[in-house]
Amino acid sequence: MATRHESLSLQVITSPFLRNVEAANDGSASGVERRMFRKSLERLERINMIDLEPFSSESYQTSDQGPSGDKKQSKLQNRLSREILGVDDAVLSAPDIAQLQSQESRLLSNQLSMNGSLNQTDVDDDASSVVFGGSIASTVPDKYGFFGGSQFSHDTDINPAMVAIFRKREQKWLNMLDDWEKYMTYKYKKVRDRCRKGIPSSIRPRAWQYLCGGGVLMEKNKGVFDELLSQPGDPKWLDDIRKDLHRQFPMHEMFADSNGPGQVELFRVLKAYTILNPVDGYFQGQAPVAAMLVMHMPAEEAFWCLVAICERYLPGYYSQGLEAVQIDGDVLVALLRKVSPSVHRHLTKQKLDPVLFMMEWFMCIYTRTLPWASVLRVWDMFFCEGVKVLFRVGLVILKYSFMKPKTMKECPTMYESMEVLRNLHSSVTEENVLVSRMLKLPIGEEDMERVHRKVVELRKKAASSSTQCN
């Protein structure tokens, strides 16, 4: 059985907001990082400069070896992703950035005003549809690979002028990635702003690895992924993983077939993580996160990005007890009091436990909650700015879902309120509207740090009082 490397141990209940403060004050931070911390609120996140010691290959016991002692190699080393290889101009242009979406919205509005209605044939004349799992599914996937379901999006014609603009943005990202250390050290604000605008789809897999440090982890731990897969693993975790494979985006072209590349690679990624971290093993919330990564990159790259998310971005989220998630749920509600006192009173009066709605939001990083274009935008910002992005998204959803007094009147109990949060209106989740509202929230990182400390102190006092009573 593999032993975990000490430098990758989970930091349960460690505040993601306090990570910058800790890095600036302890001896582990470099001089550059301390200067960046003092410079302004636009600090350099430690999660973007992961510098972990390589795993020691001696700490792993290889159990699956050939007659000559060589480890068996997986038949599925890499996958040819549409977003990496063999893509045409339309797909490569990735029409999911703010400017292009605005252009698409104008085109649709003009067509609606001229024709009075928009039929399916207006969107895609060549597409036919079939019934899949009780739902209508297209036989032609959308630009993200979905055949149907809530994540399916109707593609529209692309304005050639917007394609030219997008090509320039791709080139800017390529130039930035070629000089990544310089940008992250001295021009982090520019990186942040470009992530907020949306990373081009053709650049996104590489950019995510640079932002989260997954590429660095893979480079420093060559061969570890294969070593992990060569081990048998815990049968309990593997059985749980197999049960969940078919539930991950079943209407996506990669995951529709149980023997397809999506489910096969997803299993490898999740299995490897249970062996790397046998204490926490596998949690259901990790599956959609790993599936999202597998959609964009080969299994080994997806694995190291998952490690970065679990160990650096969301420490303790997938641990037994879920205490870190419960704390962040209390933090979210406390922040809501400042953002929207009326909504806070509404939810508090109904005694609606935040874990009931925010657990899936945070643990799955909104992959099961938002339209796919919005999911991608959230992930672009999340990899750059950290977990505070998840709080901002949650605050926007809560505030604008119950903003109208009429909505509150229609939700006299927690059951109606939960129904609203399960069926979010498109006016709340549309990517450009969502991002714009996120950036306008009157909540800063200092607010999150202060509220987090207060929540932790209150929970400690409550636990101490409970112990004394017993």
PDB file of N, CA and C in Angstrom, residues 228-316:
ATOM      1  N   LEU A 228       0.962   4.171  -8.975  1.00  0.00           N
ATOM      2  CA  LEU A 228      -0.281   4.089  -8.210  1.00  0.00           C
ATOM      3  C   LEU A 228      -1.277   3.140  -8.876  1.00  0.00           C
ATOM      4  N   LEU A 229      -1.383   3.244 -10.201  1.00  0.00           N
ATOM      5  CA  LEU A 229      -2.339   2.396 -10.921  1.00  0.00           C
ATOM      6  C   LEU A 229      -1.919   0.931 -10.909  1.00  0.00           C
ATOM      7  N   SER A 230      -0.635   0.665 -10.745  1.00  0.00           N
ATOM      8  CA  SER A 230      -0.172  -0.722 -10.735  1.00  0.00           C
ATOM      9  C   SER A 230      -0.547  -1.454  -9.452  1.00  0.00           C
ATOM     10  N   GLN A 231      -0.958  -0.712  -8.440  1.00  0.00           N
ATOM     11  CA  GLN A 231      -1.356  -1.313  -7.171  1.00  0.00           C
ATOM     12  C   GLN A 231      -2.838  -1.686  -7.201  1.00  0.00           C
ATOM     13  N   PRO A 232      -3.234  -2.699  -6.442  1.00  0.00           N
ATOM     14  CA  PRO A 232      -4.625  -3.172  -6.508  1.00  0.00           C
ATOM     15  C   PRO A 232      -5.644  -2.183  -5.966  1.00  0.00           C
ATOM     16  N   GLY A 233      -5.291  -1.440  -4.944  1.00  0.00           N
ATOM     17  CA  GLY A 233      -6.245  -0.498  -4.367  1.00  0.00           C
ATOM     18  C   GLY A 233      -7.203  -1.164  -3.391  1.00  0.00           C
ATOM     19  N   ASP A 234      -7.906  -0.337  -2.637  1.00  0.00           N
ATOM     20  CA  ASP A 234      -8.879  -0.826  -1.658  1.00  0.00           C
ATOM     21  C   ASP A 234     -10.165  -1.229  -2.388  1.00  0.00           C
ATOM     22  N   PRO A 235     -10.593  -2.490  -2.281  1.00  0.00           N
ATOM     23  CA  PRO A 235     -11.808  -2.945  -2.985  1.00  0.00           C
ATOM     24  C   PRO A 235     -13.038  -2.113  -2.657  1.00  0.00           C
ATOM     25  N   LYS A 236     -13.128  -1.615  -1.436  1.00  0.00           N
ATOM     26  CA  LYS A 236     -14.291  -0.816  -1.043  1.00  0.00           C
ATOM     27  C   LYS A 236     -14.353   0.475  -1.863  1.00  0.00           C
ATOM     28  N   TRP A 237     -13.225   1.186  -1.943  1.00  0.00           N
ATOM     29  CA  TRP A 237     -13.204   2.426  -2.715  1.00  0.00           C
ATOM     30  C   TRP A 237     -13.451   2.157  -4.191  1.00  0.00           C
ATOM     31  N   LEU A 238     -12.839   1.121  -4.720  1.00  0.00           N
ATOM     32  CA  LEU A 238     -12.984   0.827  -6.154  1.00  0.00           C
ATOM     33  C   LEU A 238     -14.425   0.464  -6.498  1.00  0.00           C
ATOM     34  N   ASP A 239     -15.079  -0.251  -5.603  1.00  0.00           N
ATOM     35  CA  ASP A 239     -16.473  -0.608  -5.841  1.00  0.00           C
ATOM     36  C   ASP A 239     -17.361   0.640  -5.825  1.00  0.00           C
ATOM     37  N   ASP A 240     -17.099   1.547  -4.899  1.00  0.00           N
ATOM     38  CA  ASP A 240     -17.862   2.797  -4.845  1.00  0.00           C
ATOM     39  C   ASP A 240     -17.644   3.625  -6.111  1.00  0.00           C
ATOM     40  N   ILE A 241     -16.417   3.646  -6.601  1.00  0.00           N
ATOM     41  CA  ILE A 241     -16.117   4.405  -7.820  1.00  0.00           C
ATOM     42  C   ILE A 241     -16.874   3.828  -9.007  1.00  0.00           C
ATOM     43  N   ARG A 242     -16.846   2.523  -9.152  1.00  0.00           N
ATOM     44  CA  ARG A 242     -17.538   1.879 -10.289  1.00  0.00           C
ATOM     45  C   ARG A 242     -19.037   2.180 -10.265  1.00  0.00           C
ATOM     46  N   LYS A 243     -19.618   2.232  -9.078  1.00  0.00           N
ATOM     47  CA  LYS A 243     -21.051   2.511  -8.966  1.00  0.00           C
ATOM     48  C   LYS A 243     -21.395   3.920  -9.445  1.00  0.00           C
ATOM     49  N   ASP A 244     -20.438   4.834  -9.342  1.00  0.00           N
ATOM     50  CA  ASP A 244     -20.708   6.235  -9.669  1.00  0.00           C
ATOM     51  C   ASP A 244     -20.308   6.624 -11.084  1.00  0.00           C
ATOM     52  N   LEU A 245     -19.582   5.789 -11.798  1.00  0.00           N
ATOM     53  CA  LEU A 245     -19.070   6.170 -13.114  1.00  0.00           C
ATOM     54  C   LEU A 245     -20.175   6.571 -14.078  1.00  0.00           C
ATOM     55  N   HIS A 246     -21.240   5.786 -14.132  1.00  0.00           N
ATOM     56  CA  HIS A 246     -22.291   6.042 -15.120  1.00  0.00           C
ATOM     57  C   HIS A 246     -23.143   7.257 -14.759  1.00  0.00           C
ATOM     58  N   ARG A 247     -22.984   7.770 -13.552  1.00  0.00           N
ATOM     59  CA  ARG A 247     -23.773   8.927 -13.126  1.00  0.00           C
ATOM     60  C   ARG A 247     -23.136  10.251 -13.517  1.00  0.00           C
ATOM     61  N   GLN A 248     -21.909  10.216 -13.986  1.00  0.00           N
ATOM     62  CA  GLN A 248     -21.201  11.453 -14.298  1.00  0.00           C
ATOM     63  C   GLN A 248     -21.454  11.873 -15.742  1.00  0.00           C
ATOM     64  N   PHE A 249     -22.263  12.882 -15.921  1.00  0.00           N
ATOM     65  CA  PHE A 249     -22.553  13.463 -17.234  1.00  0.00           C
ATOM     66  C   PHE A 249     -22.896  12.392 -18.282  1.00  0.00           C
ATOM     67  N   PRO A 250     -23.951  11.613 -18.053  1.00  0.00           N
ATOM     68  CA  PRO A 250     -24.295  10.513 -18.962  1.00  0.00           C
ATOM     69  C   PRO A 250     -24.681  10.975 -20.365  1.00  0.00           C
ATOM     70  N   MET A 251     -24.998  12.255 -20.536  1.00  0.00           N
ATOM     71  CA  MET A 251     -25.369  12.751 -21.857  1.00  0.00           C
ATOM     72  C   MET A 251     -24.217  13.497 -22.522  1.00  0.00           C
ATOM     73  N   HIS A 252     -23.021  13.261 -22.039  1.00  0.00           N
ATOM     74  CA  HIS A 252     -21.829  13.808 -22.688  1.00  0.00           C
ATOM     75  C   HIS A 252     -21.198  12.726 -23.549  1.00  0.00           C
ATOM     76  N   GLU A 253     -20.654  13.119 -24.686  1.00  0.00           N
ATOM     77  CA  GLU A 253     -20.129  12.154 -25.645  1.00  0.00           C
ATOM     78  C   GLU A 253     -19.023  11.271 -25.063  1.00  0.00           C
ATOM     79  N   MET A 254     -18.272  11.767 -24.090  1.00  0.00           N
ATOM     80  CA  MET A 254     -17.182  10.975 -23.517  1.00  0.00           C
ATOM     81  C   MET A 254     -17.659   9.957 -22.495  1.00  0.00           C
ATOM     82  N   PHE A 255     -18.807  10.225 -21.846  1.00  0.00           N
ATOM     83  CA  PHE A 255     -19.237   9.396 -20.727  1.00  0.00           C
ATOM     84  C   PHE A 255     -20.503   8.603 -21.004  1.00  0.00           C
ATOM     85  N   ALA A 256     -21.020   8.674 -22.219  1.00  0.00           N
ATOM     86  CA  ALA A 256     -22.251   7.972 -22.551  1.00  0.00           C
ATOM     87  C   ALA A 256     -22.071   6.456 -22.562  1.00  0.00           C
ATOM     88  N   ASP A 257     -20.880   5.981 -22.920  1.00  0.00           N
ATOM     89  CA  ASP A 257     -20.600   4.544 -23.044  1.00  0.00           C
ATOM     90  C   ASP A 257     -19.778   4.078 -21.853  1.00  0.00           C
ATOM     91  N   SER A 258     -20.216   2.973 -21.244  1.00  0.00           N
ATOM     92  CA  SER A 258     -19.487   2.455 -20.076  1.00  0.00           C
ATOM     93  C   SER A 258     -18.078   2.010 -20.431  1.00  0.00           C
ATOM     94  N   ASN A 259     -17.848   1.677 -21.691  1.00  0.00           N
ATOM     95  CA  ASN A 259     -16.517   1.266 -22.124  1.00  0.00           C
ATOM     96  C   ASN A 259     -15.798   2.385 -22.889  1.00  0.00           C
ATOM     97  N   GLY A 260     -16.396   3.565 -22.884  1.00  0.00           N
ATOM     98  CA  GLY A 260     -15.810   4.687 -23.590  1.00  0.00           C
ATOM     99  C   GLY A 260     -14.633   5.285 -22.840  1.00  0.00           C
ATOM    100  N   PRO A 261     -13.914   6.182 -23.491  1.00  0.00           N
ATOM    101  CA  PRO A 261     -12.709   6.759 -22.878  1.00  0.00           C
ATOM    102  C   PRO A 261     -12.996   7.559 -21.615  1.00  0.00           C
ATOM    103  N   GLY A 262     -14.170   8.198 -21.555  1.00  0.00           N
ATOM    104  CA  GLY A 262     -14.467   9.016 -20.392  1.00  0.00           C
ATOM    105  C   GLY A 262     -14.535   8.220 -19.104  1.00  0.00           C
ATOM    106  N   GLN A 263     -15.362   7.168 -19.083  1.00  0.00           N
ATOM    107  CA  GLN A 263     -15.513   6.377 -17.867  1.00  0.00           C
ATOM    108  C   GLN A 263     -14.243   5.601 -17.532  1.00  0.00           C
ATOM    109  N   VAL A 264     -13.548   5.149 -18.561  1.00  0.00           N
ATOM    110  CA  VAL A 264     -12.303   4.402 -18.329  1.00  0.00           C
ATOM    111  C   VAL A 264     -11.262   5.298 -17.667  1.00  0.00           C
ATOM    112  N   GLU A 265     -11.070   6.487 -18.208  1.00  0.00           N
ATOM    113  CA  GLU A 265     -10.060   7.387 -17.647  1.00  0.00           C
ATOM    114  C   GLU A 265     -10.488   7.939 -16.293  1.00  0.00           C
ATOM    115  N   LEU A 266     -11.778   8.174 -16.121  1.00  0.00           N
ATOM    116  CA  LEU A 266     -12.269   8.662 -14.833  1.00  0.00           C
ATOM    117  C   LEU A 266     -11.983   7.643 -13.740  1.00  0.00           C
ATOM    118  N   PHE A 267     -12.184   6.381 -14.040  1.00  0.00           N
ATOM    119  CA  PHE A 267     -11.894   5.332 -13.061  1.00  0.00           C
ATOM    120  C   PHE A 267     -10.415   5.335 -12.688  1.00  0.00           C
ATOM    121  N   ARG A 268      -9.548   5.484 -13.670  1.00  0.00           N
ATOM    122  CA  ARG A 268      -8.107   5.476 -13.396  1.00  0.00           C
ATOM    123  C   ARG A 268      -7.708   6.645 -12.507  1.00  0.00           C
ATOM    124  N   VAL A 269      -8.269   7.814 -12.790  1.00  0.00           N
ATOM    125  CA  VAL A 269      -7.934   9.002 -12.009  1.00  0.00           C
ATOM    126  C   VAL A 269      -8.376   8.844 -10.560  1.00  0.00           C
ATOM    127  N   LEU A 270      -9.624   8.410 -10.355  1.00  0.00           N
ATOM    128  CA  LEU A 270     -10.146   8.278  -9.000  1.00  0.00           C
ATOM    129  C   LEU A 270      -9.482   7.133  -8.240  1.00  0.00           C
ATOM    130  N   LYS A 271      -9.191   6.050  -8.927  1.00  0.00           N
ATOM    131  CA  LYS A 271      -8.480   4.939  -8.276  1.00  0.00           C
ATOM    132  C   LYS A 271      -7.112   5.400  -7.792  1.00  0.00           C
ATOM    133  N   ALA A 272      -6.377   6.097  -8.647  1.00  0.00           N
ATOM    134  CA  ALA A 272      -5.039   6.559  -8.281  1.00  0.00           C
ATOM    135  C   ALA A 272      -5.094   7.457  -7.052  1.00  0.00           C
ATOM    136  N   TYR A 273      -6.137   8.281  -6.961  1.00  0.00           N
ATOM    137  CA  TYR A 273      -6.200   9.186  -5.810  1.00  0.00           C
ATOM    138  C   TYR A 273      -6.499   8.425  -4.518  1.00  0.00           C
ATOM    139  N   THR A 274      -7.324   7.380  -4.589  1.00  0.00           N
ATOM    140  CA  THR A 274      -7.605   6.609  -3.367  1.00  0.00           C
ATOM    141  C   THR A 274      -6.350   5.904  -2.856  1.00  0.00           C
ATOM    142  N   ILE A 275      -5.456   5.558  -3.759  1.00  0.00           N
ATOM    143  CA  ILE A 275      -4.211   4.914  -3.341  1.00  0.00           C
ATOM    144  C   ILE A 275      -3.229   5.956  -2.817  1.00  0.00           C
ATOM    145  N   LEU A 276      -3.219   7.123  -3.433  1.00  0.00           N
ATOM    146  CA  LEU A 276      -2.371   8.212  -2.951  1.00  0.00           C
ATOM    147  C   LEU A 276      -2.813   8.670  -1.566  1.00  0.00           C
ATOM    148  N   ASN A 277      -4.117   8.745  -1.361  1.00  0.00           N
ATOM    149  CA  ASN A 277      -4.679   9.212  -0.099  1.00  0.00           C
ATOM    150  C   ASN A 277      -5.625   8.143   0.463  1.00  0.00           C
ATOM    151  N   PRO A 278      -5.083   7.050   0.992  1.00  0.00           N
ATOM    152  CA  PRO A 278      -5.941   5.960   1.473  1.00  0.00           C
ATOM    153  C   PRO A 278      -6.750   6.322   2.711  1.00  0.00           C
ATOM    154  N   VAL A 279      -6.370   7.388   3.403  1.00  0.00           N
ATOM    155  CA  VAL A 279      -7.109   7.784   4.607  1.00  0.00           C
ATOM    156  C   VAL A 279      -8.491   8.307   4.229  1.00  0.00           C
ATOM    157  N   ASP A 280      -8.525   9.241   3.301  1.00  0.00           N
ATOM    158  CA  ASP A 280      -9.801   9.802   2.858  1.00  0.00           C
ATOM    159  C   ASP A 280     -10.442   8.970   1.761  1.00  0.00           C
ATOM    160  N   GLY A 281      -9.607   8.322   0.955  1.00  0.00           N
ATOM    161  CA  GLY A 281     -10.125   7.455  -0.098  1.00  0.00           C
ATOM    162  C   GLY A 281     -10.933   8.210  -1.133  1.00  0.00           C
ATOM    163  N   TYR A 282     -12.168   7.743  -1.351  1.00  0.00           N
ATOM    164  CA  TYR A 282     -13.025   8.318  -2.397  1.00  0.00           C
ATOM    165  C   TYR A 282     -14.282   8.893  -1.789  1.00  0.00           C
ATOM    166  N   PHE A 283     -14.678  10.078  -2.292  1.00  0.00           N
ATOM    167  CA  PHE A 283     -15.934  10.697  -1.903  1.00  0.00           C
ATOM    168  C   PHE A 283     -16.687  11.058  -3.171  1.00  0.00           C
ATOM    169  N   GLN A 284     -18.017  10.904  -3.150  1.00  0.00           N
ATOM    170  CA  GLN A 284     -18.817  11.098  -4.359  1.00  0.00           C
ATOM    171  C   GLN A 284     -18.609  12.459  -5.007  1.00  0.00           C
ATOM    172  N   GLY A 285     -18.390  13.488  -4.191  1.00  0.00           N
ATOM    173  CA  GLY A 285     -18.209  14.822  -4.739  1.00  0.00           C
ATOM    174  C   GLY A 285     -16.989  14.968  -5.614  1.00  0.00           C
ATOM    175  N   GLN A 286     -16.028  14.046  -5.492  1.00  0.00           N
ATOM    176  CA  GLN A 286     -14.826  14.113  -6.317  1.00  0.00           C
ATOM    177  C   GLN A 286     -15.079  13.668  -7.754  1.00  0.00           C
ATOM    178  N   ALA A 287     -16.085  12.833  -7.961  1.00  0.00           N
ATOM    179  CA  ALA A 287     -16.316  12.257  -9.287  1.00  0.00           C
ATOM    180  C   ALA A 287     -16.617  13.309 -10.357  1.00  0.00           C
ATOM    181  N   PRO A 288     -17.584  14.224 -10.153  1.00  0.00           N
ATOM    182  CA  PRO A 288     -17.830  15.232 -11.191  1.00  0.00           C
ATOM    183  C   PRO A 288     -16.660  16.175 -11.386  1.00  0.00           C
ATOM    184  N   VAL A 289     -15.901  16.431 -10.331  1.00  0.00           N
ATOM    185  CA  VAL A 289     -14.712  17.289 -10.459  1.00  0.00           C
ATOM    186  C   VAL A 289     -13.665  16.604 -11.345  1.00  0.00           C
ATOM    187  N   ALA A 290     -13.424  15.319 -11.062  1.00  0.00           N
ATOM    188  CA  ALA A 290     -12.466  14.571 -11.872  1.00  0.00           C
ATOM    189  C   ALA A 290     -12.963  14.414 -13.306  1.00  0.00           C
ATOM    190  N   ALA A 291     -14.278  14.211 -13.475  1.00  0.00           N
ATOM    191  CA  ALA A 291     -14.841  14.071 -14.819  1.00  0.00           C
ATOM    192  C   ALA A 291     -14.652  15.359 -15.620  1.00  0.00           C
ATOM    193  N   MET A 292     -14.830  16.486 -14.972  1.00  0.00           N
ATOM    194  CA  MET A 292     -14.609  17.769 -15.631  1.00  0.00           C
ATOM    195  C   MET A 292     -13.175  17.871 -16.139  1.00  0.00           C
ATOM    196  N   LEU A 293     -12.230  17.433 -15.335  1.00  0.00           N
ATOM    197  CA  LEU A 293     -10.825  17.478 -15.737  1.00  0.00           C
ATOM    198  C   LEU A 293     -10.542  16.500 -16.878  1.00  0.00           C
ATOM    199  N   VAL A 294     -11.142  15.309 -16.810  1.00  0.00           N
ATOM    200  CA  VAL A 294     -10.936  14.301 -17.847  1.00  0.00           C
ATOM    201  C   VAL A 294     -11.476  14.779 -19.191  1.00  0.00           C
ATOM    202  N   MET A 295     -12.512  15.609 -19.168  1.00  0.00           N
ATOM    203  CA  MET A 295     -13.033  16.172 -20.419  1.00  0.00           C
ATOM    204  C   MET A 295     -12.009  17.032 -21.139  1.00  0.00           C
ATOM    205  N   HIS A 296     -11.066  17.567 -20.383  1.00  0.00           N
ATOM    206  CA  HIS A 296     -10.160  18.557 -20.948  1.00  0.00           C
ATOM    207  C   HIS A 296      -8.722  18.088 -21.118  1.00  0.00           C
ATOM    208  N   MET A 297      -8.357  16.964 -20.507  1.00  0.00           N
ATOM    209  CA  MET A 297      -6.948  16.566 -20.567  1.00  0.00           C
ATOM    210  C   MET A 297      -6.816  15.066 -20.318  1.00  0.00           C
ATOM    211  N   PRO A 298      -5.666  14.467 -20.700  1.00  0.00           N
ATOM    212  CA  PRO A 298      -5.432  13.043 -20.445  1.00  0.00           C
ATOM    213  C   PRO A 298      -5.464  12.720 -18.961  1.00  0.00           C
ATOM    214  N   ALA A 299      -5.579  11.437 -18.654  1.00  0.00           N
ATOM    215  CA  ALA A 299      -5.816  10.988 -17.286  1.00  0.00           C
ATOM    216  C   ALA A 299      -4.728  11.436 -16.313  1.00  0.00           C
ATOM    217  N   GLU A 300      -3.465  11.305 -16.688  1.00  0.00           N
ATOM    218  CA  GLU A 300      -2.389  11.655 -15.756  1.00  0.00           C
ATOM    219  C   GLU A 300      -2.420  13.141 -15.411  1.00  0.00           C
ATOM    220  N   GLU A 301      -2.633  13.984 -16.410  1.00  0.00           N
ATOM    221  CA  GLU A 301      -2.715  15.415 -16.165  1.00  0.00           C
ATOM    222  C   GLU A 301      -3.932  15.743 -15.301  1.00  0.00           C
ATOM    223  N   ALA A 302      -5.056  15.078 -15.593  1.00  0.00           N
ATOM    224  CA  ALA A 302      -6.264  15.294 -14.792  1.00  0.00           C
ATOM    225  C   ALA A 302      -6.037  14.877 -13.342  1.00  0.00           C
ATOM    226  N   PHE A 303      -5.289  13.791 -13.133  1.00  0.00           N
ATOM    227  CA  PHE A 303      -5.024  13.304 -11.786  1.00  0.00           C
ATOM    228  C   PHE A 303      -4.277  14.345 -10.958  1.00  0.00           C
ATOM    229  N   TRP A 304      -3.227  14.917 -11.514  1.00  0.00           N
ATOM    230  CA  TRP A 304      -2.439  15.874 -10.741  1.00  0.00           C
ATOM    231  C   TRP A 304      -3.198  17.174 -10.503  1.00  0.00           C
ATOM    232  N   CYS A 305      -4.070  17.552 -11.430  1.00  0.00           N
ATOM    233  CA  CYS A 305      -4.931  18.712 -11.173  1.00  0.00           C
ATOM    234  C   CYS A 305      -5.916  18.401 -10.046  1.00  0.00           C
ATOM    235  N   LEU A 306      -6.429  17.170 -10.015  1.00  0.00           N
ATOM    236  CA  LEU A 306      -7.319  16.760  -8.933  1.00  0.00           C
ATOM    237  C   LEU A 306      -6.590  16.783  -7.595  1.00  0.00           C
ATOM    238  N   VAL A 307      -5.342  16.337  -7.573  1.00  0.00           N
ATOM    239  CA  VAL A 307      -4.541  16.381  -6.353  1.00  0.00           C
ATOM    240  C   VAL A 307      -4.413  17.822  -5.861  1.00  0.00           C
ATOM    241  N   ALA A 308      -4.128  18.742  -6.793  1.00  0.00           N
ATOM    242  CA  ALA A 308      -3.991  20.146  -6.416  1.00  0.00           C
ATOM    243  C   ALA A 308      -5.294  20.688  -5.834  1.00  0.00           C
ATOM    244  N   ILE A 309      -6.431  20.320  -6.439  1.00  0.00           N
ATOM    245  CA  ILE A 309      -7.728  20.793  -5.952  1.00  0.00           C
ATOM    246  C   ILE A 309      -8.006  20.252  -4.549  1.00  0.00           C
ATOM    247  N   CYS A 310      -7.808  18.968  -4.353  1.00  0.00           N
ATOM    248  CA  CYS A 310      -8.132  18.335  -3.075  1.00  0.00           C
ATOM    249  C   CYS A 310      -7.175  18.743  -1.957  1.00  0.00           C
ATOM    250  N   GLU A 311      -5.916  18.968  -2.307  1.00  0.00           N
ATOM    251  CA  GLU A 311      -4.910  19.228  -1.285  1.00  0.00           C
ATOM    252  C   GLU A 311      -4.673  20.714  -1.039  1.00  0.00           C
ATOM    253  N   ARG A 312      -4.869  21.534  -2.054  1.00  0.00           N
ATOM    254  CA  ARG A 312      -4.518  22.944  -1.924  1.00  0.00           C
ATOM    255  C   ARG A 312      -5.728  23.875  -1.965  1.00  0.00           C
ATOM    256  N   TYR A 313      -6.636  23.646  -2.880  1.00  0.00           N
ATOM    257  CA  TYR A 313      -7.781  24.535  -3.034  1.00  0.00           C
ATOM    258  C   TYR A 313      -8.891  24.235  -2.026  1.00  0.00           C
ATOM    259  N   LEU A 314      -9.216  22.963  -1.855  1.00  0.00           N
ATOM    260  CA  LEU A 314     -10.328  22.559  -0.985  1.00  0.00           C
ATOM    261  C   LEU A 314      -9.858  21.556   0.055  1.00  0.00           C
ATOM    262  N   PRO A 315      -8.884  21.912   0.882  1.00  0.00           N
ATOM    263  CA  PRO A 315      -8.380  20.952   1.873  1.00  0.00           C
ATOM    264  C   PRO A 315      -9.456  20.576   2.877  1.00  0.00           C
ATOM    265  N   GLY A 316      -9.619  19.286   3.100  1.00  0.00           N
ATOM    266  CA  GLY A 316     -10.585  18.804   4.069  1.00  0.00           C
ATOM    267  C   GLY A 316     -11.996  18.649   3.551  1.00  0.00           C
TER     268      GLY A 316
END
